[in-house]
């Protein structure tokens, strides 16, 4: 086994992010990839590794980007399939590949172009197989419904309220107002939150991420190479992906604690660090409650105290642990956490402008909900 | 139209039982663990001697969500429930509760299976309030 090398993120970039982009998903991906490579002052000729999580949405695999953009030297690649914590999983895989020497400089991307014909969770086949045969016939086919039942259980056991969920939406929207790239920037109040239509209780529309078309990409290389790049290297301090003994949306033993708990515990155990070392948290918020659960399971507050913790302003800019400083997925758009990774990098470089967390040098990024979780710890000055 | 199950060799017994208005759950014949969704082996003892066992159909609501937008086969509002079956801690079924107003559904509510016909040959195990 080769000696493990320290690795860092040296480039980040986005495509345009639009509610409805006229560009193809491949165009969007090339834009993001080119922006990330340029940010690192590199070219596509320098890329020899690639990873993505195409997921079940419209996206592209590595081969399409290699072929379309002309990235000739890729020797290591990974398209992650099946259930996975979105954009965190390929970032961790690429960091491992660089650390092990499988490649020197890897490009990681996540592209999302919405399917106009079919909303997520809508079953269009007359018969449903696999484990979904125990859900879809009962009208239970959307991720929002599965996680709504986790959130409801949390409310039952800990007294979490709709006002607490609303505080998440309001807080992240206030952060998005300071982010020129966020699609939803007009401030909202709790009244606006309660006026938004119910999707599936306890989730309202403002508890759900905002679907957009767009792509994000990051460039990962060795710490040694990173020192020659123009930006402050953002070192990958740790990255863990986790599930539990019953990776099933219904049979998971304790619905108040997601795989976020296992990923968080592994992250702290492996890095020897804790929530107390973290200056900024970009936590997955495909639905509002997921962010609450991640904040609890990472240890920023006691289990069950996430609602009051957020409602008291602790995760606001200027609070104890600013979270989702770009607006998260709720107001920054559903990019499946690649935007969370990029935001954390920009914060740690000190390049987040109006929404900069003063003196941020360590940040945690997470992705996934329910039965899957991924957590990434990034830092400068290490 | 309601999306209908596509039974396979591991799940056919479940749907066949429902069509007879019986609720059956796969069970390990060696250590008696109930296994749902059905799998070809027992996760606790490793035995592959598993087979259907009839259960009471009684349970309590573990969690629920009142869905307010249409999904294939159902007009809103309807209440999706997770039911803890009484036979084993954490043995849960996804279903819908019937004949209870959405605002009256509670975690911990005792329920009992009731079968509703979804097509010529498919019956679905729904649940009703066990008062």
Short mmCIF file of C-alpha atoms in Angstrom, two decimals:
data_model
loop_
_atom_site.label_atom_id
_atom_site.label_comp_id
_atom_site.label_asym_id
_atom_site.label_seq_id
_atom_site.Cartn_x
_atom_site.Cartn_y
_atom_site.Cartn_z
CA UNK A 1 0.00 0.00 0.00
CA UNK A 2 1.27 3.40 -0.96
CA UNK A 3 1.80 6.08 1.65
CA UNK A 4 -1.31 8.23 2.01
CA UNK A 5 -0.83 11.75 0.73
CA UNK A 6 -2.53 14.84 2.10
CA UNK A 7 -5.07 16.24 -0.36
CA UNK A 8 -6.75 19.59 -0.85
CA UNK A 9 -9.47 21.25 -2.88
CA UNK A 10 -7.82 23.82 -5.16
CA UNK A 11 -10.59 24.82 -7.53
CA UNK A 12 -14.35 25.32 -7.46
CA UNK A 13 -16.84 26.40 -10.08
CA UNK A 14 -20.46 26.60 -11.11
CA UNK A 15 -22.40 26.66 -14.33
CA UNK A 16 -25.27 29.05 -14.63
CA UNK A 17 -27.97 28.12 -12.13
CA UNK A 18 -31.47 28.66 -13.46
CA UNK A 19 -34.94 27.50 -12.62
CA UNK A 20 -35.20 26.38 -16.25
CA UNK A 21 -31.99 26.44 -18.21
CA UNK A 22 -32.06 26.29 -21.99
CA UNK A 23 -28.67 24.59 -21.91
CA UNK A 24 -28.24 20.84 -21.99
CA UNK A 25 -26.98 19.06 -18.91
CA UNK A 26 -23.70 18.38 -20.74
CA UNK A 27 -23.27 22.09 -21.50
CA UNK A 28 -23.95 22.92 -17.86
CA UNK A 29 -21.40 20.33 -16.73
CA UNK A 30 -18.71 21.60 -19.10
CA UNK A 31 -19.30 25.14 -17.81
CA UNK A 32 -18.88 24.08 -14.19
CA UNK A 33 -15.86 21.90 -14.94
CA UNK A 34 -14.14 24.64 -16.91
CA UNK A 35 -14.83 27.17 -14.14
CA UNK A 36 -13.40 24.88 -11.45
CA UNK A 37 -10.28 24.07 -13.48
CA UNK A 38 -9.74 27.75 -14.31
CA UNK A 39 -10.19 28.64 -10.64
CA UNK A 40 -7.26 26.33 -9.89
CA UNK A 41 -5.26 27.91 -12.76
CA UNK A 42 -5.14 24.51 -14.43
CA UNK A 43 -6.37 23.15 -17.76
CA UNK A 44 -8.26 20.00 -18.72
CA UNK A 45 -4.86 18.55 -19.69
CA UNK A 46 -3.96 18.48 -16.00
CA UNK A 47 -6.96 16.32 -14.98
CA UNK A 48 -6.28 12.59 -14.63
CA UNK A 49 -9.10 11.59 -12.27
CA UNK A 50 -12.86 12.11 -12.28
CA UNK A 51 -15.84 11.22 -10.12
CA UNK A 52 -19.53 11.99 -10.07
CA UNK A 53 -22.83 10.83 -8.64
CA UNK A 54 -25.19 10.89 -11.60
CA UNK A 55 -28.02 9.74 -9.33
CA UNK A 56 -31.48 9.19 -10.63
CA UNK A 57 -31.92 12.70 -11.98
CA UNK A 58 -30.91 13.89 -15.41
CA UNK A 59 -27.16 14.05 -15.32
CA UNK A 60 -24.20 12.67 -17.21
CA UNK A 61 -21.55 10.08 -16.39
CA UNK A 62 -17.82 10.82 -16.40
CA UNK A 63 -17.37 9.45 -19.92
CA UNK A 64 -19.69 12.05 -21.42
CA UNK A 65 -17.78 14.92 -19.84
CA UNK A 66 -14.42 13.42 -20.84
CA UNK A 67 -15.59 13.10 -24.42
CA UNK A 68 -17.50 16.36 -24.69
CA UNK A 69 -14.96 18.64 -23.01
CA UNK A 70 -11.83 16.89 -24.32
CA UNK A 71 -10.18 15.70 -21.11
CA UNK A 72 -7.78 13.18 -22.58
CA UNK A 73 -5.72 11.98 -19.65
CA UNK A 74 -8.22 10.48 -17.21
CA UNK A 75 -6.91 7.20 -15.80
CA UNK A 76 -9.07 6.92 -12.65
CA UNK A 77 -12.81 7.50 -12.66
CA UNK A 78 -15.89 6.62 -10.63
CA UNK A 79 -19.58 6.99 -11.43
CA UNK A 80 -21.33 6.26 -8.16
CA UNK A 81 -24.65 4.48 -8.61
CA UNK A 82 -27.53 3.48 -6.37
CA UNK A 83 -28.27 5.26 -3.12
CA UNK A 84 -25.44 7.57 -2.02
CA UNK A 85 -25.04 10.84 -0.17
CA UNK A 86 -25.13 12.92 -3.36
CA UNK A 87 -22.10 15.07 -4.08
CA UNK A 88 -20.19 14.16 -0.91
CA UNK A 89 -19.62 10.55 -1.97
CA UNK A 90 -17.66 11.36 -5.16
CA UNK A 91 -15.64 14.05 -3.36
CA UNK A 92 -14.58 11.47 -0.77
CA UNK A 93 -13.84 8.85 -3.43
CA UNK A 94 -11.73 11.31 -5.42
CA UNK A 95 -9.88 12.42 -2.27
CA UNK A 96 -9.08 8.77 -1.56
CA UNK A 97 -7.88 8.22 -5.13
CA UNK A 98 -5.55 11.22 -4.93
CA UNK A 99 -4.38 10.24 -1.44
CA UNK A 100 -3.53 6.74 -2.65
CA UNK A 101 -1.83 7.94 -5.82
CA UNK A 102 -4.38 6.49 -8.24
CA UNK A 103 -4.45 9.93 -9.81
CA UNK A 104 -2.85 13.31 -9.18
CA UNK A 105 -5.61 15.81 -9.91
CA UNK A 106 -9.28 14.86 -9.91
CA UNK A 107 -12.36 16.71 -11.09
CA UNK A 108 -15.60 16.02 -9.21
CA UNK A 109 -18.94 17.24 -10.52
CA UNK A 110 -22.64 17.08 -9.81
CA UNK A 111 -25.05 18.17 -12.49
CA UNK A 112 -28.78 18.40 -12.16
CA UNK A 113 -31.21 19.12 -14.93
CA UNK A 114 -34.78 18.56 -13.97
CA UNK A 115 -36.90 16.06 -15.80
CA UNK A 116 -39.78 18.10 -17.19
CA UNK A 117 -41.90 15.03 -17.92
CA UNK A 118 -41.87 13.36 -14.54
CA UNK A 119 -41.61 14.71 -11.02
CA UNK A 120 -39.45 12.71 -8.59
CA UNK A 121 -41.42 9.94 -6.94
CA UNK A 122 -44.22 9.81 -9.47
CA UNK A 123 -44.62 6.19 -10.47
CA UNK A 124 -45.40 5.87 -14.16
CA UNK A 125 -45.32 2.10 -14.52
CA UNK A 126 -48.46 0.04 -13.85
CA UNK A 127 -46.49 -2.46 -11.73
CA UNK A 128 -43.81 -1.75 -9.13
CA UNK A 129 -41.16 -4.25 -8.08
CA UNK A 130 -38.41 -4.48 -5.49
CA UNK A 131 -38.92 -2.84 -2.10
CA UNK A 132 -41.02 -0.09 -3.73
CA UNK A 133 -43.84 -2.64 -4.11
CA UNK A 134 -44.40 -2.14 -0.37
CA UNK A 135 -44.66 1.67 -0.73
CA UNK A 136 -46.01 2.88 -4.08
CA UNK A 137 -49.31 0.92 -3.98
CA UNK A 138 -50.11 2.84 -0.78
CA UNK A 139 -49.47 6.25 -2.32
CA UNK A 140 -46.04 6.46 -0.67
CA UNK A 141 -43.54 7.02 -3.45
CA UNK A 142 -41.94 10.41 -2.78
CA UNK A 143 -38.81 11.07 -0.71
CA UNK A 144 -40.73 13.94 0.86
CA UNK A 145 -43.24 11.48 2.32
CA UNK A 146 -40.59 9.11 3.64
CA UNK A 147 -38.67 11.86 5.40
CA UNK A 148 -41.84 13.62 6.55
CA UNK A 149 -42.51 10.55 8.67
CA UNK A 150 -39.02 10.78 10.18
CA UNK A 151 -39.61 14.47 10.94
CA UNK A 152 -43.01 13.69 12.45
CA UNK A 153 -41.45 11.10 14.75
CA UNK A 154 -38.83 13.66 15.83
CA UNK A 155 -41.62 16.13 16.61
CA UNK A 156 -43.40 13.45 18.63
CA UNK A 157 -40.39 12.42 20.69
CA UNK A 158 -38.69 15.77 21.20
CA UNK A 159 -41.38 18.40 20.83
CA UNK A 160 -39.95 19.86 17.63
CA UNK A 161 -42.55 22.21 16.12
CA UNK A 162 -43.59 23.58 12.76
CA UNK A 163 -42.24 26.95 13.95
CA UNK A 164 -38.83 25.30 14.35
CA UNK A 165 -38.96 23.98 10.79
CA UNK A 166 -40.04 27.41 9.62
CA UNK A 167 -37.05 29.00 11.36
CA UNK A 168 -34.78 26.86 9.19
CA UNK A 169 -36.40 28.11 5.99
CA UNK A 170 -36.33 31.74 7.17
CA UNK A 171 -32.69 31.56 8.30
CA UNK A 172 -31.37 30.01 5.10
CA UNK A 173 -33.35 32.51 3.02
CA UNK A 174 -31.71 35.37 4.90
CA UNK A 175 -28.33 33.85 4.04
CA UNK A 176 -29.33 33.44 0.39
CA UNK A 177 -30.11 37.15 0.27
CA UNK A 178 -26.34 37.69 0.60
CA UNK A 179 -25.51 35.23 -2.18
CA UNK A 180 -25.77 36.61 -5.71
CA UNK A 181 -25.93 33.08 -7.15
CA UNK A 182 -28.93 31.99 -5.06
CA UNK A 183 -32.19 31.71 -7.02
CA UNK A 184 -34.39 32.65 -4.02
CA UNK A 185 -33.18 35.85 -2.36
CA UNK A 186 -36.27 37.73 -1.18
CA UNK A 187 -36.52 37.51 2.61
CA UNK A 188 -39.40 35.50 4.06
CA UNK A 189 -41.10 35.54 7.44
CA UNK A 190 -42.63 32.76 9.52
CA UNK A 191 -46.00 33.99 8.23
CA UNK A 192 -44.82 33.39 4.67
CA UNK A 193 -43.68 29.96 5.75
CA UNK A 194 -47.05 29.07 7.21
CA UNK A 195 -48.79 30.45 4.12
CA UNK A 196 -46.87 28.17 1.76
CA UNK A 197 -48.86 25.15 0.68
CA UNK A 198 -48.61 21.85 2.49
CA UNK A 199 -46.87 19.16 0.45
CA UNK A 200 -47.03 16.30 2.92
CA UNK A 201 -47.25 17.05 6.62
CA UNK A 202 -45.28 18.41 8.35
CA UNK A 203 -43.53 19.62 5.16
CA UNK A 204 -44.70 22.73 3.35
CA UNK A 205 -43.32 23.93 0.04
CA UNK A 206 -40.78 26.08 1.91
CA UNK A 207 -39.48 22.97 3.69
CA UNK A 208 -38.46 21.50 0.32
CA UNK A 209 -35.34 22.29 -1.69
CA UNK A 210 -35.82 24.50 -4.74
CA UNK A 211 -35.37 22.60 -8.00
CA UNK A 212 -32.95 24.21 -10.44
CA UNK A 213 -30.88 23.33 -13.45
CA UNK A 214 -27.17 23.66 -12.87
CA UNK A 215 -23.86 22.05 -12.14
CA UNK A 216 -20.99 22.46 -9.74
CA UNK A 217 -17.47 21.08 -9.81
CA UNK A 218 -14.39 20.95 -7.60
CA UNK A 219 -10.74 20.10 -8.31
CA UNK A 220 -8.84 17.95 -5.82
CA UNK A 221 -5.08 17.41 -5.85
CA UNK A 222 -2.22 16.64 -3.51
CA UNK A 223 -1.39 19.14 -0.78
CA UNK A 224 2.08 19.38 -2.33
CA UNK A 225 0.69 20.46 -5.69
CA UNK A 226 -1.96 22.60 -3.99
CA UNK A 227 0.68 24.95 -2.61
CA UNK A 228 1.53 26.09 -6.17
CA UNK A 229 -2.07 27.02 -6.95
CA UNK A 230 -3.38 30.59 -6.67
CA UNK A 231 -5.91 30.04 -3.86
CA UNK A 232 -5.37 28.98 -0.26
CA UNK A 233 -5.49 25.18 -0.32
CA UNK A 234 -8.50 23.79 1.50
CA UNK A 235 -7.29 20.56 3.02
CA UNK A 236 -9.51 17.49 3.21
CA UNK A 237 -9.24 16.61 6.90
CA UNK A 238 -11.64 13.70 6.73
CA UNK A 239 -14.57 12.23 4.88
CA UNK A 240 -16.96 9.46 5.86
CA UNK A 241 -19.96 7.79 4.27
CA UNK A 242 -22.29 5.77 6.43
CA UNK A 243 -25.51 3.84 6.71
CA UNK A 244 -26.91 1.63 9.49
CA UNK A 245 -27.92 -1.94 10.21
CA UNK A 246 -31.31 -1.58 8.49
CA UNK A 247 -30.78 0.65 5.47
CA UNK A 248 -34.46 0.88 4.71
CA UNK A 249 -36.64 4.01 4.88
CA UNK A 250 -39.20 2.31 7.12
CA UNK A 251 -37.30 -0.35 9.06
CA UNK A 252 -34.54 2.02 10.24
CA UNK A 253 -34.83 1.54 14.02
CA UNK A 254 -34.84 5.16 15.24
CA UNK A 255 -36.43 7.59 12.81
CA UNK A 256 -35.28 10.60 14.83
CA UNK A 257 -31.62 9.92 14.01
CA UNK A 258 -30.50 9.42 10.44
CA UNK A 259 -27.32 7.88 9.05
CA UNK A 260 -26.08 11.38 9.82
CA UNK A 261 -25.34 10.04 13.31
CA UNK A 262 -23.12 7.24 12.03
CA UNK A 263 -21.32 9.47 9.51
CA UNK A 264 -20.77 12.18 12.14
CA UNK A 265 -19.47 9.74 14.75
CA UNK A 266 -17.09 8.22 12.21
CA UNK A 267 -15.85 11.64 11.13
CA UNK A 268 -15.03 12.74 14.67
CA UNK A 269 -13.53 9.37 15.60
CA UNK A 270 -11.27 9.29 12.53
CA UNK A 271 -10.15 12.91 12.68
CA UNK A 272 -9.92 13.26 16.46
CA UNK A 273 -11.87 16.49 16.13
CA UNK A 274 -15.36 17.53 17.18
CA UNK A 275 -18.13 20.02 16.51
CA UNK A 276 -16.33 22.42 18.87
CA UNK A 277 -13.51 22.74 16.28
CA UNK A 278 -15.84 23.81 13.48
CA UNK A 279 -16.41 27.41 12.37
CA UNK A 280 -18.95 26.91 9.60
CA UNK A 281 -21.40 24.09 8.74
CA UNK A 282 -22.92 23.44 5.33
CA UNK A 283 -25.44 20.71 6.08
CA UNK A 284 -27.68 18.91 3.66
CA UNK A 285 -31.17 20.35 3.47
CA UNK A 286 -33.07 18.53 0.78
CA UNK A 287 -35.84 19.10 3.34
CA UNK A 288 -35.63 21.51 6.27
CA UNK A 289 -35.69 18.80 8.94
CA UNK A 290 -32.62 17.11 7.47
CA UNK A 291 -30.52 20.16 8.36
CA UNK A 292 -31.89 20.08 11.91
CA UNK A 293 -31.04 16.40 12.27
CA UNK A 294 -27.52 16.86 10.83
CA UNK A 295 -26.82 19.73 13.24
CA UNK A 296 -27.89 17.55 16.17
CA UNK A 297 -26.03 14.46 15.03
CA UNK A 298 -22.84 16.40 14.31
CA UNK A 299 -23.01 17.52 17.92
CA UNK A 300 -23.63 21.26 17.59
CA UNK A 301 -26.44 20.85 20.13
CA UNK A 302 -27.96 18.05 22.19
CA UNK A 303 -30.09 15.45 20.44
CA UNK A 304 -33.64 16.73 20.25
CA UNK A 305 -32.63 20.35 20.85
CA UNK A 306 -32.15 21.21 17.16
CA UNK A 307 -35.46 23.05 16.85
CA UNK A 308 -34.91 25.55 19.68
CA UNK A 309 -31.21 25.78 18.78
CA UNK A 310 -32.06 26.99 15.29
CA UNK A 311 -35.02 29.14 16.34
CA UNK A 312 -32.78 30.98 18.83
CA UNK A 313 -30.54 32.08 15.96
CA UNK A 314 -27.51 29.92 16.66
CA UNK A 315 -27.04 28.93 13.02
CA UNK A 316 -27.42 32.44 11.63
CA UNK A 317 -24.45 34.39 10.31
CA UNK A 318 -22.95 35.84 13.47
CA UNK A 319 -24.40 32.99 15.55
CA UNK A 320 -22.56 30.20 17.33
CA UNK A 321 -22.26 28.02 14.23
CA UNK A 322 -23.37 29.67 10.99
CA UNK A 323 -24.99 27.05 8.75
CA UNK A 324 -25.83 26.97 5.07
CA UNK A 325 -24.32 30.37 4.55
CA UNK A 326 -25.16 30.25 0.82
CA UNK A 327 -28.84 29.60 1.47
CA UNK A 328 -28.58 25.82 1.37
CA UNK A 329 -30.66 23.82 -1.07
CA UNK A 330 -33.84 25.43 0.26
CA UNK A 331 -32.97 28.85 -1.14
CA UNK A 332 -29.72 28.25 -3.04
CA UNK A 333 -31.17 25.55 -5.27
CA UNK A 334 -31.11 21.77 -5.40
CA UNK A 335 -27.59 20.93 -6.50
CA UNK A 336 -27.36 17.90 -4.22
CA UNK A 337 -24.68 19.32 -1.94
CA UNK A 338 -22.00 20.20 -4.49
CA UNK A 339 -22.98 23.79 -3.69
CA UNK A 340 -22.48 23.02 0.00
CA UNK A 341 -18.94 21.82 -0.74
CA UNK A 342 -18.18 24.88 -2.87
CA UNK A 343 -19.61 27.26 -0.26
CA UNK A 344 -17.47 25.71 2.44
CA UNK A 345 -14.36 26.11 0.28
CA UNK A 346 -15.19 29.76 -0.41
CA UNK A 347 -15.78 30.39 3.31
CA UNK A 348 -12.47 28.79 4.30
CA UNK A 349 -10.62 30.78 1.64
CA UNK A 350 -12.19 33.92 3.05
CA UNK A 351 -13.85 34.66 -0.29
CA UNK A 352 -17.51 34.59 0.71
CA UNK A 353 -17.99 38.34 0.57
CA UNK A 354 -20.96 39.74 2.51
CA UNK A 355 -21.74 36.36 4.01
CA UNK A 356 -18.18 35.60 5.14
CA UNK A 357 -17.85 33.93 8.54
CA UNK A 358 -15.05 35.87 10.18
CA UNK A 359 -11.90 33.83 10.65
CA UNK A 360 -13.40 30.57 9.40
CA UNK A 361 -10.69 27.96 9.14
CA UNK A 362 -12.52 24.66 9.68
CA UNK A 363 -15.79 23.67 8.04
CA UNK A 364 -17.99 20.62 7.89
CA UNK A 365 -20.08 19.66 4.86
CA UNK A 366 -22.71 16.94 4.77
CA UNK A 367 -25.00 15.24 2.31
CA UNK A 368 -27.69 12.66 2.43
CA UNK A 369 -30.75 11.98 4.50
CA UNK A 370 -32.48 9.05 6.08
CA UNK A 371 -30.57 5.86 5.52
CA UNK A 372 -27.46 7.42 3.98
CA UNK A 373 -25.09 10.09 5.15
CA UNK A 374 -21.81 11.58 4.08
CA UNK A 375 -19.72 14.06 6.06
CA UNK A 376 -16.64 15.93 4.95
CA UNK A 377 -14.32 17.99 7.12
CA UNK A 378 -12.32 20.73 5.42
CA UNK A 379 -9.79 23.17 6.79
CA UNK A 380 -7.11 25.72 6.12
CA UNK A 381 -4.02 26.34 8.24
CA UNK A 382 -3.54 22.64 8.90
CA UNK B 1 -54.43 4.34 -11.31
CA UNK B 2 -52.90 2.77 -8.22
CA UNK B 3 -49.41 1.40 -8.97
CA UNK B 4 -49.78 -2.32 -8.36
CA UNK B 5 -47.13 -4.59 -6.86
CA UNK B 6 -44.99 -6.72 -9.14
CA UNK B 7 -44.53 -9.80 -6.96
CA UNK B 8 -41.31 -11.78 -7.21
CA UNK B 9 -40.28 -15.11 -5.74
CA UNK B 10 -39.61 -13.54 -2.36
CA UNK B 11 -42.74 -11.38 -2.11
CA UNK B 12 -45.44 -13.43 -3.87
CA UNK B 13 -46.65 -15.05 -0.64
CA UNK B 14 -47.38 -11.61 0.83
CA UNK B 15 -49.64 -10.52 -1.98
CA UNK B 16 -51.25 -13.97 -2.36
CA UNK B 17 -52.11 -13.82 1.35
CA UNK B 18 -53.55 -10.32 0.99
CA UNK B 19 -55.80 -11.58 -1.80
CA UNK B 20 -57.11 -14.12 0.76
CA UNK B 21 -57.46 -11.23 3.24
CA UNK B 22 -54.70 -12.58 5.41
CA UNK B 23 -51.63 -10.68 6.56
CA UNK B 24 -48.51 -12.82 6.39
CA UNK B 25 -44.94 -11.75 7.13
CA UNK B 26 -41.83 -13.71 6.32
CA UNK B 27 -40.31 -15.38 9.39
CA UNK B 28 -37.13 -17.25 10.15
CA UNK B 29 -37.99 -20.83 11.04
CA UNK B 30 -34.77 -21.20 13.02
CA UNK B 31 -34.79 -18.16 15.32
CA UNK B 32 -38.33 -16.89 14.65
CA UNK B 33 -37.33 -13.35 13.63
CA UNK B 34 -39.89 -11.65 11.39
CA UNK B 35 -38.25 -10.33 8.23
CA UNK B 36 -39.76 -7.43 6.30
CA UNK B 37 -39.26 -6.54 3.49
CA UNK B 38 -38.89 -10.23 2.67
CA UNK B 39 -35.32 -11.47 2.19
CA UNK B 40 -34.08 -14.96 1.35
CA UNK B 41 -32.11 -15.28 4.59
CA UNK B 42 -32.34 -14.29 8.24
CA UNK B 43 -30.22 -11.26 9.12
CA UNK B 44 -29.98 -12.38 12.76
CA UNK B 45 -28.99 -16.07 12.56
CA UNK B 46 -28.13 -16.52 8.90
CA UNK B 47 -30.60 -19.32 8.34
CA UNK B 48 -32.08 -19.64 4.86
CA UNK B 49 -35.00 -21.58 6.28
CA UNK B 50 -37.51 -18.77 6.08
CA UNK B 51 -41.23 -18.90 5.37
CA UNK B 52 -44.49 -16.98 5.64
CA UNK B 53 -46.20 -16.73 9.01
CA UNK B 54 -49.64 -15.31 9.68
CA UNK B 55 -49.69 -12.25 11.94
CA UNK B 56 -52.52 -10.65 13.89
CA UNK B 57 -52.84 -7.55 11.76
CA UNK B 58 -52.84 -5.43 14.91
CA UNK B 59 -50.39 -2.64 15.56
CA UNK B 60 -49.91 1.00 16.43
CA UNK B 61 -49.03 3.99 14.29
CA UNK B 62 -45.32 4.70 14.51
CA UNK B 63 -45.46 7.78 12.28
CA UNK B 64 -47.58 9.27 9.53
CA UNK B 65 -47.79 11.99 6.90
CA UNK B 66 -50.88 13.60 5.43
CA UNK B 67 -50.12 14.05 1.75
CA UNK B 68 -51.73 17.10 0.21
CA UNK B 69 -50.86 16.61 -3.42
CA UNK B 70 -52.05 13.96 -5.84
CA UNK B 71 -49.95 10.87 -6.44
CA UNK B 72 -50.82 8.08 -8.86
CA UNK B 73 -53.95 6.35 -7.64
CA UNK B 74 -54.82 8.75 -4.83
CA UNK B 75 -56.44 12.14 -4.50
CA UNK B 76 -55.40 14.31 -1.56
CA UNK B 77 -55.65 14.44 1.30
CA UNK B 78 -54.69 10.92 2.29
CA UNK B 79 -52.70 9.67 5.25
CA UNK B 80 -49.71 7.41 4.76
CA UNK B 81 -48.86 5.56 7.97
CA UNK B 82 -46.04 3.47 9.32
CA UNK B 83 -47.52 0.72 11.44
CA UNK B 84 -45.57 -1.10 14.13
CA UNK B 85 -46.97 -4.62 14.10
CA UNK B 86 -47.47 -6.05 17.56
CA UNK B 87 -45.55 -9.27 16.86
CA UNK B 88 -42.08 -7.75 17.03
CA UNK B 89 -40.51 -4.43 18.01
CA UNK B 90 -39.67 -2.36 14.95
CA UNK B 91 -41.55 -4.57 12.49
CA UNK B 92 -43.17 -1.92 10.31
CA UNK B 93 -45.47 -1.77 7.33
CA UNK B 94 -46.18 1.21 5.10
CA UNK B 95 -49.88 1.63 4.55
CA UNK B 96 -52.74 4.13 4.61
CA UNK B 97 -55.22 4.66 7.39
CA UNK B 98 -58.84 4.61 6.32
CA UNK B 99 -61.97 6.09 7.81
CA UNK B 100 -60.05 8.49 10.07
CA UNK B 101 -59.91 12.22 9.33
CA UNK B 102 -56.32 13.33 8.70
CA UNK B 103 -56.37 15.75 11.65
CA UNK B 104 -57.36 12.90 14.00
CA UNK B 105 -54.43 10.61 13.18
CA UNK B 106 -51.96 10.26 16.06
CA UNK B 107 -48.71 8.46 16.72
CA UNK B 108 -49.48 5.54 19.02
CA UNK B 109 -53.02 5.10 17.69
CA UNK B 110 -53.99 1.40 17.77
CA UNK B 111 -54.88 0.08 14.33
CA UNK B 112 -55.98 -3.13 12.68
CA UNK B 113 -55.56 -4.35 9.12
CA UNK B 114 -58.42 -4.10 6.66
CA UNK B 115 -58.11 -5.18 3.06
CA UNK B 116 -59.16 -3.04 0.11
CA UNK B 117 -59.36 -4.23 -3.46
CA UNK B 118 -57.06 -2.37 -5.86
CA UNK B 119 -57.55 -4.48 -9.01
CA UNK B 120 -58.97 -7.83 -10.09
CA UNK B 121 -56.30 -9.77 -8.25
CA UNK B 122 -54.63 -7.28 -5.89
CA UNK B 123 -55.84 -6.50 -2.37
CA UNK B 124 -53.96 -3.96 -0.29
CA UNK B 125 -53.55 -4.18 3.49
CA UNK B 126 -54.83 -0.83 4.77
CA UNK B 127 -55.35 -0.06 8.44
CA UNK B 128 -58.31 1.19 10.46
CA UNK B 129 -58.48 2.69 13.93
CA UNK B 130 -58.89 -0.10 16.51
CA UNK B 131 -61.13 1.67 19.04
#
